[in-house]
Short mmCIF file of C-alpha atoms in Angstrom, two decimals:
data_model
loop_
_atom_site.label_atom_id
_atom_site.label_comp_id
_atom_site.label_asym_id
_atom_site.label_seq_id
_atom_site.Cartn_x
_atom_site.Cartn_y
_atom_site.Cartn_z
CA UNK A 1 40.52 24.07 -36.63
CA UNK A 2 44.34 23.34 -37.21
CA UNK A 3 45.80 20.29 -39.29
CA UNK A 4 46.48 18.55 -36.30
CA UNK A 5 43.25 18.70 -34.89
CA UNK A 6 41.58 17.75 -38.37
CA UNK A 7 43.74 14.63 -38.58
CA UNK A 8 42.97 13.78 -34.95
CA UNK A 9 39.24 14.14 -35.62
CA UNK A 10 39.47 12.10 -38.80
CA UNK A 11 41.03 9.34 -36.95
CA UNK A 12 38.14 9.38 -34.36
CA UNK A 13 35.60 9.27 -37.29
CA UNK A 14 37.30 6.35 -38.87
CA UNK A 15 37.44 4.56 -35.43
CA UNK A 16 33.83 5.35 -35.15
CA UNK A 17 32.90 3.72 -38.35
CA UNK A 18 34.98 0.78 -37.60
CA UNK A 19 33.20 0.25 -34.53
CA UNK A 20 29.81 0.50 -36.17
CA UNK A 21 30.99 -2.13 -38.87
CA UNK A 22 32.09 -4.39 -36.05
CA UNK A 23 28.57 -4.07 -34.32
CA UNK A 24 26.72 -5.03 -37.69
CA UNK A 25 28.92 -7.90 -38.51
CA UNK A 26 28.32 -9.55 -35.11
CA UNK A 27 24.55 -9.24 -35.46
CA UNK A 28 23.26 -12.82 -35.85
CA UNK A 29 19.76 -11.24 -37.14
CA UNK A 30 21.66 -9.30 -39.99
CA UNK A 31 23.65 -12.27 -40.83
CA UNK A 32 20.65 -14.50 -41.02
CA UNK A 33 19.03 -12.03 -43.19
CA UNK A 34 21.75 -11.69 -45.66
CA UNK A 35 22.06 -15.58 -45.97
CA UNK A 36 18.36 -15.80 -46.59
CA UNK A 37 18.91 -13.51 -49.52
CA UNK A 38 21.80 -15.10 -50.72
CA UNK A 39 20.30 -18.59 -50.50
CA UNK A 40 17.56 -17.38 -52.81
CA UNK A 41 20.23 -16.73 -55.46
CA UNK A 42 20.95 -12.88 -54.78
CA UNK A 43 24.17 -11.21 -54.09
CA UNK A 44 24.17 -8.69 -51.05
CA UNK A 45 26.26 -5.54 -50.86
CA UNK A 46 25.46 -3.75 -47.96
CA UNK A 47 26.13 -0.08 -47.83
CA UNK A 48 24.84 2.01 -45.12
CA UNK A 49 24.70 5.94 -45.12
CA UNK A 50 24.86 7.72 -41.93
CA UNK A 51 24.71 11.14 -41.21
CA UNK A 52 27.41 12.20 -38.72
CA UNK A 53 27.45 15.76 -37.40
CA UNK A 54 30.35 16.65 -35.18
CA UNK A 55 30.36 20.17 -33.79
CA UNK A 56 32.99 21.76 -31.54
CA UNK A 57 31.41 22.44 -28.09
CA UNK A 58 31.82 26.17 -27.25
CA UNK A 59 30.72 27.12 -23.32
CA UNK A 60 27.66 28.75 -23.57
CA UNK A 61 26.89 32.05 -22.12
CA UNK A 62 24.09 31.04 -19.30
CA UNK A 63 22.45 34.52 -19.66
CA UNK A 64 21.71 33.86 -23.29
CA UNK A 65 18.95 31.76 -24.50
CA UNK A 66 19.58 28.80 -26.38
CA UNK A 67 19.60 28.94 -30.14
CA UNK A 68 16.16 27.94 -31.58
CA UNK A 69 16.43 28.50 -35.15
CA UNK A 70 16.93 25.37 -37.16
CA UNK A 71 20.37 25.49 -39.17
CA UNK A 72 20.98 24.73 -42.92
CA UNK A 73 21.83 21.21 -41.81
CA UNK A 74 18.68 20.86 -39.65
CA UNK A 75 16.48 22.01 -42.56
CA UNK A 76 18.35 19.68 -45.18
CA UNK A 77 17.83 16.64 -42.53
CA UNK A 78 14.21 17.62 -42.13
CA UNK A 79 13.84 17.94 -45.75
CA UNK A 80 15.33 14.44 -46.32
CA UNK A 81 12.66 13.07 -44.03
CA UNK A 82 10.09 14.97 -45.92
CA UNK A 83 9.10 17.14 -42.83
CA UNK A 84 8.08 20.64 -43.62
CA UNK A 85 9.27 23.27 -41.04
CA UNK A 86 5.99 24.94 -41.34
CA UNK A 87 4.37 21.71 -40.23
CA UNK A 88 6.37 21.75 -36.96
CA UNK A 89 5.36 25.34 -35.96
CA UNK A 90 1.75 24.44 -36.23
CA UNK A 91 1.13 26.86 -39.07
#
């Protein structure tokens, strides 16, 4: 990926983050929950961690079967959820 594509992707990711933030700010349930906590004398600093995975789409060869092995990213994600791969295979 060249520098121009990287910058373009960076801007798209920033836009995504801004849209997620805008949706959260508009949530009456979220505002109400935060206000309830603050009324009890606590300060709320909300930080959300989101995993975003962006892969460039390649045109798959229809004659090849799809990849079925978990990637390193998949393994780390499952590990973070405390899911063992051997549990998924039924072993």
